[in-house]
CSV table of C-alpha atoms and ligand atoms in Angstrom, one decimal:
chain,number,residue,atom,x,y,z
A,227,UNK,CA,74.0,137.6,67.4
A,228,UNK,CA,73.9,140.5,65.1
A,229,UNK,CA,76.7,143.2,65.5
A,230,UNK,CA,77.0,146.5,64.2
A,231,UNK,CA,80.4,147.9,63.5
A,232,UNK,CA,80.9,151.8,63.0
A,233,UNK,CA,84.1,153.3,61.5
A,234,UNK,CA,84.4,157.1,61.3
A,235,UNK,CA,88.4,157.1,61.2
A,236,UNK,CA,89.8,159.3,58.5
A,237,UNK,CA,87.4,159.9,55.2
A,238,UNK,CA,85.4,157.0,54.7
A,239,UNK,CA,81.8,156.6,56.4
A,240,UNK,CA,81.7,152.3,57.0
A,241,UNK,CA,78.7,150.9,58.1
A,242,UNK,CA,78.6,147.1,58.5
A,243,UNK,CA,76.6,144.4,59.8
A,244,UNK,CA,77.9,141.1,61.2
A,245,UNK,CA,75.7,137.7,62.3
A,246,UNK,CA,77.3,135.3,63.9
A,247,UNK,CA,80.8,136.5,62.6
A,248,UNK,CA,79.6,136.1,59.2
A,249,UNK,CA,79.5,139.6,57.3
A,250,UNK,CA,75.5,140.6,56.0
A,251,UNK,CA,76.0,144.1,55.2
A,252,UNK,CA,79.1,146.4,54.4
A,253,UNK,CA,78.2,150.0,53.7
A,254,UNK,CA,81.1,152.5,53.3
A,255,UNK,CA,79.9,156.5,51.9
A,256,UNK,CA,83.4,157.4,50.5
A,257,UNK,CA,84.5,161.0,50.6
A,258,UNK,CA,86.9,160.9,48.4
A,259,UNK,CA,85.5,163.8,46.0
A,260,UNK,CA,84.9,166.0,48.7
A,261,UNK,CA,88.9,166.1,49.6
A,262,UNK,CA,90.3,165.6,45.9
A,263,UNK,CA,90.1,169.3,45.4
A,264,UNK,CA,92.3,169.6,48.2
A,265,UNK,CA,95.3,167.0,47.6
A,266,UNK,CA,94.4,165.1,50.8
A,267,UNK,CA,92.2,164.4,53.6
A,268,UNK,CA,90.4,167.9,55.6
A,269,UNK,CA,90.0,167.1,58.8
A,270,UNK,CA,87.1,169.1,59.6
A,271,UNK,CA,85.3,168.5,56.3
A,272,UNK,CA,85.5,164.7,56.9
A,273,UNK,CA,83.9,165.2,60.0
A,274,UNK,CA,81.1,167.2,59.1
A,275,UNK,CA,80.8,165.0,56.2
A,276,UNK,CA,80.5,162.0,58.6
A,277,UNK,CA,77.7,163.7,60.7
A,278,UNK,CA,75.5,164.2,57.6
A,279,UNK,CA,75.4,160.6,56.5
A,280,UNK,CA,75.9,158.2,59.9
A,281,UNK,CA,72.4,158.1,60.6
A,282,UNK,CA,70.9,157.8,57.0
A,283,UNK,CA,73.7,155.1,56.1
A,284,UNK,CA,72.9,152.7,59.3
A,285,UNK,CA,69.2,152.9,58.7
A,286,UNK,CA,70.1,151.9,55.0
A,287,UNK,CA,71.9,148.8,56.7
A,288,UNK,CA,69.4,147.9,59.3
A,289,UNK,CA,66.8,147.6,56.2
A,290,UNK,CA,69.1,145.6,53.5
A,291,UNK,CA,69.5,143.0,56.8
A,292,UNK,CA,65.5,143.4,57.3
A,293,UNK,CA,66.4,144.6,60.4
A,294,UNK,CA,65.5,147.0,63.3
A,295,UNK,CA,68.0,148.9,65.7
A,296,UNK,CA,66.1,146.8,68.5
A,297,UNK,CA,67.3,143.8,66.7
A,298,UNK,CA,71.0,144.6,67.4
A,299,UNK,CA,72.4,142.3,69.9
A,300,UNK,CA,75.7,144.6,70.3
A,301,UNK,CA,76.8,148.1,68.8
A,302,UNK,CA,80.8,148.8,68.2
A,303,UNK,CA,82.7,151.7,67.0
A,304,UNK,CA,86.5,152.3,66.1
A,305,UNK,CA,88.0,153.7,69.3
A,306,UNK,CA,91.2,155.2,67.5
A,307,UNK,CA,93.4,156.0,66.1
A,308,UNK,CA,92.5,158.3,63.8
A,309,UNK,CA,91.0,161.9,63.8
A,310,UNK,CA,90.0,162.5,66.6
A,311,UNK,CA,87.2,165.0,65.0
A,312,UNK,CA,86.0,162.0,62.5
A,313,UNK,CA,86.0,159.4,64.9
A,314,UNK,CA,84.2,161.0,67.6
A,315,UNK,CA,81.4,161.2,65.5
A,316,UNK,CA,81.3,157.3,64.7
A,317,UNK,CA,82.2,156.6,68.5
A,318,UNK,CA,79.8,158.9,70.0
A,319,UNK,CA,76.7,157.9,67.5
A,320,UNK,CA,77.3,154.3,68.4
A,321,UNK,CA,77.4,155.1,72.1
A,322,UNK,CA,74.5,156.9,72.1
A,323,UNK,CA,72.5,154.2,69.9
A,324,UNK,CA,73.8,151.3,72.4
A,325,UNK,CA,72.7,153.6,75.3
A,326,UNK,CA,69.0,154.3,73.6
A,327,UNK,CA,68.4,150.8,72.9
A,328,UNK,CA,70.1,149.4,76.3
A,329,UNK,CA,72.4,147.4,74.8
A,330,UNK,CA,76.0,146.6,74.9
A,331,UNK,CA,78.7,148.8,73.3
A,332,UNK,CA,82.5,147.5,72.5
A,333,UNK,CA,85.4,150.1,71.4
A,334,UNK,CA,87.0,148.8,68.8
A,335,UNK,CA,90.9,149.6,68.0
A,336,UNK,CA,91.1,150.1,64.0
A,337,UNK,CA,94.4,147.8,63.8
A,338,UNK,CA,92.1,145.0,65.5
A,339,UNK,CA,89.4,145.8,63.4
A,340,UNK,CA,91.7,145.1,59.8
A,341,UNK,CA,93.1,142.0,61.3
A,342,UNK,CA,90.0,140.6,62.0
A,343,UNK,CA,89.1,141.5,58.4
A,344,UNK,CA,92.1,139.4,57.3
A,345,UNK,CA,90.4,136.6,59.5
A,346,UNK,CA,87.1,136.9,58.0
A,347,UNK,CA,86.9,133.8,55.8
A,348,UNK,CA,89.3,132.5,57.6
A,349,UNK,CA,87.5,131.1,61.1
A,350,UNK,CA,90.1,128.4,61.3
A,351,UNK,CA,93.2,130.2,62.0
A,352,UNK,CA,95.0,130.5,65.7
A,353,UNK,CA,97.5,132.0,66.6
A,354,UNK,CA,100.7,132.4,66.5
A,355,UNK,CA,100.9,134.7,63.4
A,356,UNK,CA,102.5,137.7,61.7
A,357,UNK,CA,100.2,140.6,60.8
A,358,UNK,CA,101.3,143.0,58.4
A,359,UNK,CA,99.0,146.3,58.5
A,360,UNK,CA,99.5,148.2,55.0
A,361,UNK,CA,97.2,150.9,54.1
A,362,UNK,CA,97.4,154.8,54.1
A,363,UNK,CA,98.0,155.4,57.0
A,364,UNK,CA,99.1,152.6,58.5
A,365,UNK,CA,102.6,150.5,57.7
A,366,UNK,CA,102.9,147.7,61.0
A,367,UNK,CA,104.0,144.1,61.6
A,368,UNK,CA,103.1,143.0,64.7
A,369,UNK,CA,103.8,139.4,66.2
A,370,UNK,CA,100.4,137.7,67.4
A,371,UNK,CA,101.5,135.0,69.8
A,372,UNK,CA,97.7,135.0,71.8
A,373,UNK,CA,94.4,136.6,70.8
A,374,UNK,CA,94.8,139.8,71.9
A,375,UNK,CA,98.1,140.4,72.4
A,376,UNK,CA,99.9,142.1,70.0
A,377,UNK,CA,104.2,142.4,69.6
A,378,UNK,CA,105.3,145.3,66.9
A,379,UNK,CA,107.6,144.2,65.1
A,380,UNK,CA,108.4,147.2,63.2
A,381,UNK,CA,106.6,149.9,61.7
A,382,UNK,CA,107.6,152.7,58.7
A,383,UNK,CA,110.0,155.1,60.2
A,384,UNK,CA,108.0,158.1,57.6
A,385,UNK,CA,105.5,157.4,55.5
A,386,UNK,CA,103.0,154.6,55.2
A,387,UNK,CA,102.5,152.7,52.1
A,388,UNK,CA,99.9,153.6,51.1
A,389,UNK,CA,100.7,156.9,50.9
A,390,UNK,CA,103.6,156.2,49.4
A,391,UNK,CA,101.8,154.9,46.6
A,392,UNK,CA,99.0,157.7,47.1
A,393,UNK,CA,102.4,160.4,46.7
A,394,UNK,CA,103.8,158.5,43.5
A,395,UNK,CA,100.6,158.7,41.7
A,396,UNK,CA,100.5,162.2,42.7
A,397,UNK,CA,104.1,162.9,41.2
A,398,UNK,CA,103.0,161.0,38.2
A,399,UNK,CA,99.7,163.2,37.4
A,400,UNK,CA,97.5,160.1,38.4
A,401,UNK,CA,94.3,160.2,40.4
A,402,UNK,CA,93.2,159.2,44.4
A,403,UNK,CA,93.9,156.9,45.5
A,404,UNK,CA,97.4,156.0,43.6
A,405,UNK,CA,97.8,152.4,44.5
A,406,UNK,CA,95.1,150.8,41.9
A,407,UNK,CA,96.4,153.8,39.4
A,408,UNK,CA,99.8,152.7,39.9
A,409,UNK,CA,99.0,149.0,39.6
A,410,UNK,CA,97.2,149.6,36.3
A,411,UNK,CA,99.9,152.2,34.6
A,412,UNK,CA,103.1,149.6,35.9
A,413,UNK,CA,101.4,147.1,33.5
A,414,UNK,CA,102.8,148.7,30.4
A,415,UNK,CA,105.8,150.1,32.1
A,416,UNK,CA,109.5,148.0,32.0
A,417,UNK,CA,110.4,148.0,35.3
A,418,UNK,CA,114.3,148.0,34.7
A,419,UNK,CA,114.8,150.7,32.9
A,420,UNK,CA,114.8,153.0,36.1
A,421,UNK,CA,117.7,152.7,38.6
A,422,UNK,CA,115.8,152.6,42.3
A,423,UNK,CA,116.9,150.6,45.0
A,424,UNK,CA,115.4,148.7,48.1
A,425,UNK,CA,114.8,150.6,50.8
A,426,UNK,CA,116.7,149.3,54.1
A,427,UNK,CA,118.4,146.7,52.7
A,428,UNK,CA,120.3,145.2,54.7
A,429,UNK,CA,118.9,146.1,57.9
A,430,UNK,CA,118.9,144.1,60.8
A,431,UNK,CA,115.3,145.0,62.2
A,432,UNK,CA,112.0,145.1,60.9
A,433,UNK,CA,111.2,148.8,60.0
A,434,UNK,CA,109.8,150.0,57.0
A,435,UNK,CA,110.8,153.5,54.8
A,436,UNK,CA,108.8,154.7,51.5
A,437,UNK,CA,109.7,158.4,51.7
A,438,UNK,CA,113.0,157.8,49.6
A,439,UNK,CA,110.9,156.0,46.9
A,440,UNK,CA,109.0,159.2,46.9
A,441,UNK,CA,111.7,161.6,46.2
A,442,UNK,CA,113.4,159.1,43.6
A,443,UNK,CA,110.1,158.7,41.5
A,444,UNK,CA,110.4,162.8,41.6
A,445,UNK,CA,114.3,162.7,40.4
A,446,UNK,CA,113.0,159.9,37.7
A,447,UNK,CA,110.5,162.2,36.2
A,448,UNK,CA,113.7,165.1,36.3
A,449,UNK,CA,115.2,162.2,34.1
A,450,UNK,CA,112.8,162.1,32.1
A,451,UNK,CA,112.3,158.3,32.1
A,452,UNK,CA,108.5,157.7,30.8
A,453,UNK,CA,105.9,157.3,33.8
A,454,UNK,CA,104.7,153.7,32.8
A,455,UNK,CA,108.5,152.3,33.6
A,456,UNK,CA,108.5,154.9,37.0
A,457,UNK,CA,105.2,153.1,38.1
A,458,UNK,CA,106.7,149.6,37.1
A,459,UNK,CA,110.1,150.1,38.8
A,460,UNK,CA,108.0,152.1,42.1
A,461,UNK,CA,105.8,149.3,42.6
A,462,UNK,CA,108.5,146.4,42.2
A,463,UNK,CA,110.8,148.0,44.9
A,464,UNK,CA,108.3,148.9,47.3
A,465,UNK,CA,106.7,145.3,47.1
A,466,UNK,CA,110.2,143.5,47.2
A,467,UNK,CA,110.8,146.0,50.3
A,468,UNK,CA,107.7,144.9,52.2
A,469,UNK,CA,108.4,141.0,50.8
A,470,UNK,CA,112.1,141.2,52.6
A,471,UNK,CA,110.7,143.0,56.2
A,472,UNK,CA,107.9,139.4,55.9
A,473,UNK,CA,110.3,137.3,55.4
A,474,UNK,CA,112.6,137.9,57.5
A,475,UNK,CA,110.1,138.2,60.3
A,476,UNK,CA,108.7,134.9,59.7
A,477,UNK,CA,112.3,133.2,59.6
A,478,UNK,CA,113.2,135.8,63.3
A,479,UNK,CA,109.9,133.6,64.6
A,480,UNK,CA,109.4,130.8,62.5
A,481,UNK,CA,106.3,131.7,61.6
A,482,UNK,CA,104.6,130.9,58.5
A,483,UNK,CA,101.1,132.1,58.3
A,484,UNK,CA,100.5,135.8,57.5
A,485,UNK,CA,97.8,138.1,57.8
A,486,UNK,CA,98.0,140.8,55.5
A,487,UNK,CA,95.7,143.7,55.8
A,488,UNK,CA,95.1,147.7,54.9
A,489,UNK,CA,94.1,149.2,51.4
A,490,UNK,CA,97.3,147.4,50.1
A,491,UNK,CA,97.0,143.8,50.6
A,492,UNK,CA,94.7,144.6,47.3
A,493,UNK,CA,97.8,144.6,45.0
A,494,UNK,CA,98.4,141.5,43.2
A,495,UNK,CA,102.3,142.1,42.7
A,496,UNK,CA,102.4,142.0,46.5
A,497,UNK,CA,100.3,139.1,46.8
A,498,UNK,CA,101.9,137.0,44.0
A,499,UNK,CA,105.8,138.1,45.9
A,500,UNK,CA,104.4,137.0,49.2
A,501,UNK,CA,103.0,133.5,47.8
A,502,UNK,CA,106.4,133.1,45.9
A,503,UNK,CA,108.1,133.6,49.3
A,504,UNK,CA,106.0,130.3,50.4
A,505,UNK,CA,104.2,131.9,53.4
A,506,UNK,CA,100.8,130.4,54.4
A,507,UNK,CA,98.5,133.9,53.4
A,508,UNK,CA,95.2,135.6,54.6
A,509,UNK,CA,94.2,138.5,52.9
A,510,UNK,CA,90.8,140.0,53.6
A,511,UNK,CA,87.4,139.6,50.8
A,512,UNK,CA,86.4,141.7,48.8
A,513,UNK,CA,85.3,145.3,50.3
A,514,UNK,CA,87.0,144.0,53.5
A,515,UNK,CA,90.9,145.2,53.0
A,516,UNK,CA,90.0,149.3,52.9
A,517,UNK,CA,88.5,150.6,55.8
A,518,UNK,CA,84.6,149.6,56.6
A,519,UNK,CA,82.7,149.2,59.1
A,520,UNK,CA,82.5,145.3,58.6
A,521,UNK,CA,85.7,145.1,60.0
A,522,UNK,CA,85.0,146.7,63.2
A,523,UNK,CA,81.6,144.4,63.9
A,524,UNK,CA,83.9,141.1,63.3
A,525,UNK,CA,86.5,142.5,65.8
A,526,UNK,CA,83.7,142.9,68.1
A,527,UNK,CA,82.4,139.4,67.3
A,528,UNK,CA,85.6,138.1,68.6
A,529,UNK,CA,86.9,140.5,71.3
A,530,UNK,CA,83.7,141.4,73.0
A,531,UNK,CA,84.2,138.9,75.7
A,532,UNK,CA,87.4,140.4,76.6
A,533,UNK,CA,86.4,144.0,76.3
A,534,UNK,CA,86.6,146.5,79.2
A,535,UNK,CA,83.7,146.5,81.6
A,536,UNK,CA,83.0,150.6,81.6
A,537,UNK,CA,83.2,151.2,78.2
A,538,UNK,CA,81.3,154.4,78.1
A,539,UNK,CA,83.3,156.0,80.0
A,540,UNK,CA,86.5,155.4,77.4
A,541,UNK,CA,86.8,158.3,75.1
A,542,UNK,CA,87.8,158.3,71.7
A,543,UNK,CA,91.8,158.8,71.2
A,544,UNK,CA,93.6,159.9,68.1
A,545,UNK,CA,96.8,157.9,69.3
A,546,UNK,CA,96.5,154.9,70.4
A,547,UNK,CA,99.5,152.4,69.7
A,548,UNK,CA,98.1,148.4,69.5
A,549,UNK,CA,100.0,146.5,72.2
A,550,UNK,CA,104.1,146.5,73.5
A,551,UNK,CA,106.9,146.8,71.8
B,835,LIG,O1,93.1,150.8,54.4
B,835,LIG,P1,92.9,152.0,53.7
B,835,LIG,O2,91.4,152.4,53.4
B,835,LIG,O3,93.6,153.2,54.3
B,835,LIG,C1,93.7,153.6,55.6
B,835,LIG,O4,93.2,153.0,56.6
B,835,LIG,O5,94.4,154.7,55.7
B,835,LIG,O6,93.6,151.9,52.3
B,835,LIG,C2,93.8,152.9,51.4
B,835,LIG,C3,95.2,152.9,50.9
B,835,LIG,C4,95.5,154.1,49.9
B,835,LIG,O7,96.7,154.7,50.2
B,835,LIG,C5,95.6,153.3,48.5
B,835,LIG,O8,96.5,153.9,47.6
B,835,LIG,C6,96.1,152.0,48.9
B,835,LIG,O9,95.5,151.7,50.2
B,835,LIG,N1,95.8,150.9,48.0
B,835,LIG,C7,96.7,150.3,47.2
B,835,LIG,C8,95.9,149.4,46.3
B,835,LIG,N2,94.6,149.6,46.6
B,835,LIG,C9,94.5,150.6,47.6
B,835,LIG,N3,98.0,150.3,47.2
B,835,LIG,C10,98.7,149.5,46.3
B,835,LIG,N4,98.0,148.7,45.5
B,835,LIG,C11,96.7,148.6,45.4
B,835,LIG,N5,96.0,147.9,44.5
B,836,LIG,ZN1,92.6,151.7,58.1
């Protein structure tokens, strides 16, 4: 069965192509330089940037798999959330393709879509698991005790990781995206010489805070304590934070295996923390953990039995929380 999974989201074009749940082609036409200029994402450009290269992108997919679009068996495009201008353009191409060709079309939820990524070389796992959900825009640990059922945890209470470490580099004259910047500069920084604590230690709950860790890398730099030690000392508290919140999930559960997903399960200080903590760990391949469109054809390879039964008449939504409280 060959899928293809759309993701128009936020600034990235992903184009990927799934057989049999096994990834064949991951395309993703980064916009990054268009929005650098402009210190973040522009909605509108994003969108207009996604409706030039959609088209040109899949055909580029369908002919590395040596495929036609009458060989799809199934066509599935991120739902939400997201902007709602970007991801109608993703949603409503891949409607209109799966309505052309007279084939199937599943919405996909872009939470499902990076666990399933996490899940990808990973065909043996059931649940129950924890799935922690780190990227920029995204900072979530939901409880998994089915498929398709999905218990937040907690979730940050301002901003997500990512952008936490996207606003660090930012303060520390590094470029987009900050997290791989950060991860490089912290390697020649000493990580004690800057006083910064823990966010929310001590909570009872689950909930996550980086904007603190924001303004204290700003009062750091007032200090004038070099940037490599600021990058060192940033990274080590935000990663011990998100190490405590996993932890003390899985012992709330007693749950051991982890899923660990979003444009941040890429840093190695997290992952070495969260393998010290002696948790049972997925993180997705390579090209898997930012957002792609690979992602979103593996959901669809495992939820499209269970998807709803009108599903062109569902329309895109820019908020759309994944599962109860
Ligand atoms: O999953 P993703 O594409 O974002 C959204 O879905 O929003 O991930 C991008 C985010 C950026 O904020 C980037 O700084 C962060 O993931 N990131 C990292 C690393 N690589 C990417 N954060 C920390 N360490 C990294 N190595
Ligand atoms: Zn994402």
């Amino acid at each position: 069965m060959w899928i293809l999974g759309i993701d128009t989201s936020c600034d990235d074009t992903g184009v990927g192509l799934v057989r049999d749940g096994v990834v064949v082609v991951n395309r993703v036409a980064s916009q990054t330089l268009l929005h650098q200029r402009y210190g973040g994402v522009v909605p509108e450009l994003a969108s207009r940037e996604h409706t030039q290269v959609i088209d040109g992108l899949v055909q580029q997919a369908l002919g590395e798999a040596g495929l036609k679009a009458a060989d799809l068996d199934l066509i599935a495009a991120t739902r939400g959330p997201g902007l709602i201008g970007a991801l109608l353009v993703g949603y409503t191409y891949g409607k209109g393709l799966a309505f052309a060709l007279g084939k199937p079309f599943v919405p996909v939820h872009h939470l499902e879509g990076h666990i399933y990524a996490a899940l990808a070389e990973h065909p043996e796992v059931e649940p129950p698991f924890l799935a922690l959900i780190a990227s920029g825009g995204h900072t979530h640990l939901f409880e998994v005790p089915a498929w398709g059922t999905y218990r937040l945890l907690g979730a940050t209470l301002d901003d997500a990781a990512g952008e936490a470490f996207d606003k660090a580099a930012r303060l520390l004259g590094l470029g987009y995206p900050g997290g791989p910047e950060i991860e490089r500069l912290a390697e020649q920084g000493e990580p004690g010489r800057v006083p910064l604590a823990v966010p929310l230690q001590g909570q009872e709950g689950f909930a996550f805070s980086f904007s603190g860790l924001k303004t204290a890398v700003a009062r750091a730099l007032e200090k004038g304590h070099a940037p490599a030690d600021i990058a060192a000392r940033f990274q080590q508290v935000a990663v011990e934070h998100i190490v405590q919140v996993v932890t003390r999930a899985a012992r709330h559960t007693g749950l051991s295996t982890v899923l660990v997903t979003g444009g941040v399960a890429q840093n190695t200080a997290l992952k070495t923390q969260l393998q010290a903590a002696g948790l049972r760990l997925m993180f997705p391949p390579r090209g898997l953990a930012t957002d792609n469109g690979a992602m979103i054809a593996l959901a669809a390879w495992r939820t499209h039995a269970r998807s709803p039964h009108n599903p062109m008449a569902l329309p895109a939504a820019a908020y759309l929380p994944l599962g109860s409280a």
